[in-house]
mmCIF file of C-alpha atoms in Angstrom:
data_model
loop_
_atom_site.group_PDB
_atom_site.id
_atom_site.type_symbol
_atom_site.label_atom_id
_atom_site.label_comp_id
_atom_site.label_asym_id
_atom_site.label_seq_id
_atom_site.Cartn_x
_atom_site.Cartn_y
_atom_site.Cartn_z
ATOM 1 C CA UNK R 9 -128.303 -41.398 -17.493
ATOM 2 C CA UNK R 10 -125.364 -42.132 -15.042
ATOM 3 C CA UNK R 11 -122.227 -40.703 -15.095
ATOM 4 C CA UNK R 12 -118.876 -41.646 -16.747
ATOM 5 C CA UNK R 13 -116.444 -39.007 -16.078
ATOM 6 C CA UNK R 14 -116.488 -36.779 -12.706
ATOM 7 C CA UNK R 15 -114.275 -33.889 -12.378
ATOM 8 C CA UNK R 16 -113.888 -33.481 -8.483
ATOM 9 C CA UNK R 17 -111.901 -30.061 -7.380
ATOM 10 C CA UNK R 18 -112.180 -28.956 -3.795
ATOM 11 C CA UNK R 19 -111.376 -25.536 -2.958
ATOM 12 C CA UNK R 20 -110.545 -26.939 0.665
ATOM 13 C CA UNK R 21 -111.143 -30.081 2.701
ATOM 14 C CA UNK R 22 -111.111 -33.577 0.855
ATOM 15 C CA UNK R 23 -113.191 -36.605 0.973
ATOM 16 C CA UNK R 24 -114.224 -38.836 3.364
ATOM 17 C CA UNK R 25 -114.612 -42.386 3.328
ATOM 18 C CA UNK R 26 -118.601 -42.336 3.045
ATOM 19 C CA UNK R 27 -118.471 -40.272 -0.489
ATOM 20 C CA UNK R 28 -115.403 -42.555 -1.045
ATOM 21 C CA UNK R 29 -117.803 -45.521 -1.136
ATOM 22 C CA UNK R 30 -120.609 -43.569 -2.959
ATOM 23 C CA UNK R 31 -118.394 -43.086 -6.113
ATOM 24 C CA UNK R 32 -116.916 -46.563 -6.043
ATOM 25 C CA UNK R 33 -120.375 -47.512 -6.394
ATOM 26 C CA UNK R 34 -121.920 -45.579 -9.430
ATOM 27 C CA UNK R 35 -122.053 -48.279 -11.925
ATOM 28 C CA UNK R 36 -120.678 -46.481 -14.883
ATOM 29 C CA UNK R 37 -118.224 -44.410 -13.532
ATOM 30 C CA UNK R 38 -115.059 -44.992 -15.844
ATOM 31 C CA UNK R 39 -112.935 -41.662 -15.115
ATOM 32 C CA UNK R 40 -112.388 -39.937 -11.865
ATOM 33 C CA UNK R 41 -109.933 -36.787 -11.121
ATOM 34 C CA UNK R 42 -110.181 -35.905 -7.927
ATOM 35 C CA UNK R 43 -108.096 -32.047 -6.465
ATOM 36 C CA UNK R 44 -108.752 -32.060 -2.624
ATOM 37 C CA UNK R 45 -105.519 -30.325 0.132
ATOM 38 C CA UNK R 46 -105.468 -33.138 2.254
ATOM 39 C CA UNK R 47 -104.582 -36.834 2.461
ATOM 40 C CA UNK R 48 -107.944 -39.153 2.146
ATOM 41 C CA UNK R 49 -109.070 -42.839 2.103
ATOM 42 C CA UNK R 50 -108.174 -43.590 -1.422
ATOM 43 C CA UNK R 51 -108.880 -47.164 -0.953
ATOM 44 C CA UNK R 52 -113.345 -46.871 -1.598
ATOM 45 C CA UNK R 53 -112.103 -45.812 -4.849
ATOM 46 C CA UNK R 54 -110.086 -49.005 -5.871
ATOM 47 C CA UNK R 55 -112.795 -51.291 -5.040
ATOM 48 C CA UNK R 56 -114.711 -49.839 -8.087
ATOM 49 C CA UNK R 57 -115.834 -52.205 -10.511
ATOM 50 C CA UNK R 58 -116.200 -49.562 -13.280
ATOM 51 C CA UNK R 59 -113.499 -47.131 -12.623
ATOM 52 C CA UNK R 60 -110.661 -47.034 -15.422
ATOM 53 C CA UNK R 61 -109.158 -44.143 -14.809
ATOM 54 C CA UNK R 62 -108.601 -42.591 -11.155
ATOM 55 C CA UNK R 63 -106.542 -39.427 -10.969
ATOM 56 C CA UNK R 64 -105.810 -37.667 -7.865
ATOM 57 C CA UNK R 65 -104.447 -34.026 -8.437
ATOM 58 C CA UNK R 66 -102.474 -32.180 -5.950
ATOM 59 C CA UNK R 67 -99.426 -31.101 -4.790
ATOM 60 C CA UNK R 68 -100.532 -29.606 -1.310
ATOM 61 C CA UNK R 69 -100.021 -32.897 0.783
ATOM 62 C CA UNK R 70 -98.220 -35.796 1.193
ATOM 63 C CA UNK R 71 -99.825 -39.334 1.075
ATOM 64 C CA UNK R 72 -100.205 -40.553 4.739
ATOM 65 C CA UNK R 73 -99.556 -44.199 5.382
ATOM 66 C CA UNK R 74 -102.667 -45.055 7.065
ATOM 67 C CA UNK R 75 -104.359 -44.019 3.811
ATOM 68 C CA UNK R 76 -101.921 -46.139 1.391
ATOM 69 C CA UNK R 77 -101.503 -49.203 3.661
ATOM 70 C CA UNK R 78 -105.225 -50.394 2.624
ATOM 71 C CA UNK R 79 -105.120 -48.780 -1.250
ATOM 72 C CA UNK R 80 -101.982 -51.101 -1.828
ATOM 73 C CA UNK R 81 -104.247 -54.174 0.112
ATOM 74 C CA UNK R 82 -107.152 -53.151 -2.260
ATOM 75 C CA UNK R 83 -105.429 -52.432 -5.689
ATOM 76 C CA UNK R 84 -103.729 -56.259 -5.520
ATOM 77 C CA UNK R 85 -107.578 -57.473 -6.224
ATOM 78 C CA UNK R 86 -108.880 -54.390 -8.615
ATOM 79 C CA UNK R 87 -109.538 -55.826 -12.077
ATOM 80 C CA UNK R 88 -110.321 -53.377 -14.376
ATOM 81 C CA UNK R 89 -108.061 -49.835 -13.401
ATOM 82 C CA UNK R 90 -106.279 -48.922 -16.138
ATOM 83 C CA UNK R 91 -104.362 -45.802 -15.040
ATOM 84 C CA UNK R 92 -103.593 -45.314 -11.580
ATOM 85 C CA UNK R 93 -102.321 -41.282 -11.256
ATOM 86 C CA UNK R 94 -101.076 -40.109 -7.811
ATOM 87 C CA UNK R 95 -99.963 -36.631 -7.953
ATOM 88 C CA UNK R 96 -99.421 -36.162 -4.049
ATOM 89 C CA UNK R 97 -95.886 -36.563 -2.802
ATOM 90 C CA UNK R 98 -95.498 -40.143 -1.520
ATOM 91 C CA UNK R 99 -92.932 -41.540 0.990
ATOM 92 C CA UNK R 100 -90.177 -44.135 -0.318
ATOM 93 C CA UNK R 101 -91.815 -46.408 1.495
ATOM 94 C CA UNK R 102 -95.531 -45.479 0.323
ATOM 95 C CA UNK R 103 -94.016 -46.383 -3.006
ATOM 96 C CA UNK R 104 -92.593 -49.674 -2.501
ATOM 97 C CA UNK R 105 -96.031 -50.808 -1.019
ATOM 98 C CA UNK R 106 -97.706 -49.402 -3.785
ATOM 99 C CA UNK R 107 -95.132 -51.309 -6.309
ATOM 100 C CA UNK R 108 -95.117 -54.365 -4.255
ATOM 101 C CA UNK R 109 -99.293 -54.608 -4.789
ATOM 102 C CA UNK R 110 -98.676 -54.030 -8.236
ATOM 103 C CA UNK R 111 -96.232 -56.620 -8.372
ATOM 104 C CA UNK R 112 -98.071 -59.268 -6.747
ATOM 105 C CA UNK R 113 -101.399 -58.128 -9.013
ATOM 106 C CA UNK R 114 -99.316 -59.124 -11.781
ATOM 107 C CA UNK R 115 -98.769 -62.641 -10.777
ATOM 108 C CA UNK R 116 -102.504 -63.346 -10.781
ATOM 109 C CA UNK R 117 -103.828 -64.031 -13.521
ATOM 110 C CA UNK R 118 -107.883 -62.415 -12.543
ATOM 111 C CA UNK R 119 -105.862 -58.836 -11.889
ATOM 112 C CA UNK R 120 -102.981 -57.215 -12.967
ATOM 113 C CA UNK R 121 -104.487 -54.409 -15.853
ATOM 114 C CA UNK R 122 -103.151 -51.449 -14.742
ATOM 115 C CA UNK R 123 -101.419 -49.783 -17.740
ATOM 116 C CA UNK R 124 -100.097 -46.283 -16.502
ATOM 117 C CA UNK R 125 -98.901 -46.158 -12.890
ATOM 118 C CA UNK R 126 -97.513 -41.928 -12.046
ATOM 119 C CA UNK R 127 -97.062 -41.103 -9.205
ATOM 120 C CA UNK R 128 -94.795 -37.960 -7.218
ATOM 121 C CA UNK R 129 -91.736 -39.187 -5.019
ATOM 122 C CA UNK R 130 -88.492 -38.099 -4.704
ATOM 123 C CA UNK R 131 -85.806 -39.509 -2.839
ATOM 124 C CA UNK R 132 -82.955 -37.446 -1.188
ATOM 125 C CA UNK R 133 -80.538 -40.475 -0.073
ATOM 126 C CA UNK R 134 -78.937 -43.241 -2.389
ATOM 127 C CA UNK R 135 -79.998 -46.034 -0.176
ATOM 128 C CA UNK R 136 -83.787 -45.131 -0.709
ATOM 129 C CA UNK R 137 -84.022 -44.113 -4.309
ATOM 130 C CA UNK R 138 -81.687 -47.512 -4.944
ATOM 131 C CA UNK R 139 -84.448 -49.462 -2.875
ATOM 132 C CA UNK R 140 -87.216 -47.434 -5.287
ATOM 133 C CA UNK R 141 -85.873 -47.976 -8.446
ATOM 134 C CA UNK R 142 -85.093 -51.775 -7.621
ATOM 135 C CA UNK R 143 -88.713 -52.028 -6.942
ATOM 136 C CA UNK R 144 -89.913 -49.977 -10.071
ATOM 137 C CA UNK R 145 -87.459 -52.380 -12.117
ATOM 138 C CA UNK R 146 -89.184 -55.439 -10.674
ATOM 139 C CA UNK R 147 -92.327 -54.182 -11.171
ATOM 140 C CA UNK R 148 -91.825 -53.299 -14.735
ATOM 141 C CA UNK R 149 -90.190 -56.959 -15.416
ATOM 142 C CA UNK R 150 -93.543 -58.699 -13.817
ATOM 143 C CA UNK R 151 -96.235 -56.988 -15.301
ATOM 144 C CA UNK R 152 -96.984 -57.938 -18.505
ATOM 145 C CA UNK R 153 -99.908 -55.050 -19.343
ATOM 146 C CA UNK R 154 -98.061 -52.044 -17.679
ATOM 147 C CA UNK R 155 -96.725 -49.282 -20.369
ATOM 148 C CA UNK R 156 -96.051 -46.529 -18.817
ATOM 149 C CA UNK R 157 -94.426 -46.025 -15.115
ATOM 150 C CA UNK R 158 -93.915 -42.031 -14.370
ATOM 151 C CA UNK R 159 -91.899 -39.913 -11.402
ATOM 152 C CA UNK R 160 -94.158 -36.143 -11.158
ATOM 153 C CA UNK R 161 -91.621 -34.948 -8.873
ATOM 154 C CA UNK R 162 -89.230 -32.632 -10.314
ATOM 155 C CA UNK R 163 -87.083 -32.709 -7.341
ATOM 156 C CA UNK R 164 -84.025 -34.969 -7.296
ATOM 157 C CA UNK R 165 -84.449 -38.915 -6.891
ATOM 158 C CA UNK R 166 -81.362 -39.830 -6.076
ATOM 159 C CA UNK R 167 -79.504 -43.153 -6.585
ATOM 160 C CA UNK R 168 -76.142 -45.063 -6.876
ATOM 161 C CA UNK R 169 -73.464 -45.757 -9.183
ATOM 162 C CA UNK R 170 -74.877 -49.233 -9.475
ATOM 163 C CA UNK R 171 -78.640 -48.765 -9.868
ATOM 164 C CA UNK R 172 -77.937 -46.332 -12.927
ATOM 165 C CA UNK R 173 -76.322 -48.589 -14.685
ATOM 166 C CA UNK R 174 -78.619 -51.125 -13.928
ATOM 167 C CA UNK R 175 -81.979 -49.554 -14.982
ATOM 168 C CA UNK R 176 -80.296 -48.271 -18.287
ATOM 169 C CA UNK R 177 -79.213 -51.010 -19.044
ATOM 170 C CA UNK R 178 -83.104 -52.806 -18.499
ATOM 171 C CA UNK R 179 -84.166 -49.992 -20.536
ATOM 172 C CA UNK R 180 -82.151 -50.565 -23.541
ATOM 173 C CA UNK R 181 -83.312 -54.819 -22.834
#
């Protein structure tokens, strides 16, 4: 029998590209949680053709951009993740590459099924949580299969005047 679900907690360390690629590759893997300390190559895992659910779990690190820059490339082509949840702190900018994959994903008609985007990110100036939640906002109005879009962080995101009104007012839409 092969697995489904693997439950992945690392005392210390985190994975490398090589096991990266092994678990991308077991055929019926549909769930993956992964708790490692440090920033990894994420993007093995989004080439999956089986994986559903991927779940990285961790509040020790902060994403590195050399690690999200080929994710985002990757997750524009993945057709069958469901639930994307990033738990590590990610940059502004991390985010809006993330959000601009998604978004292009859901112009194509052969991608585009991710359902639950979370992910941790907090911004601490107006000008980047305005740019973040513009993003989000486009994201949201693009994707047609997308149902839930959640912030971890519990510090502050902050943003203007302007894009408060804005988003609650595409909420209540």
């Amino acid at each position: 029998p092969s697995l489904e679900y693997v439950q992945l907690h690392m005392a210390s360390g985190t994975l490398n590209e090589t096991v990266g690629k092994a678990l991308a590759t077991m055929p019926h893997l549909i769930s993956l949680e992964i708790e490692v300390n440090e920033s990894f190559p994420i993007w093995p895992l989004v080439t999956s053709r089986s994986l559903t659910v991927l779940s990285v779990v961790s509040t020790q690190f902060w994403w590195e951009m050399k690690h999200i820059l080929p994710m985002a490339d990757r997750l524009e082509r993945n057709e069958v993740l469901r639930v994307l949840d990033l738990e590590p702190a990610l940059s502004c900018e991390g985010l809006k590459i993330i959000v601009a994959s998604l978004r292009s994903a859901a112009r194509c008609e052969n991608s585009a099924s991710l359902e639950t985007f979370q992910f941790n990110c907090h911004a601490q100036d107006v000008e980047k949580g305005d740019e973040s939640v513009h993003e989000l906002l486009e994201l949201v109005a693009t994707s047609k299969q997308l149902r839930v879009v959640w912030n971890h962080s519990y510090q502050s995101f902050v943003v203007g005047r302007r894009s408060h009104t804005v988003t609650l007012a595409k909420i209540h839409e």
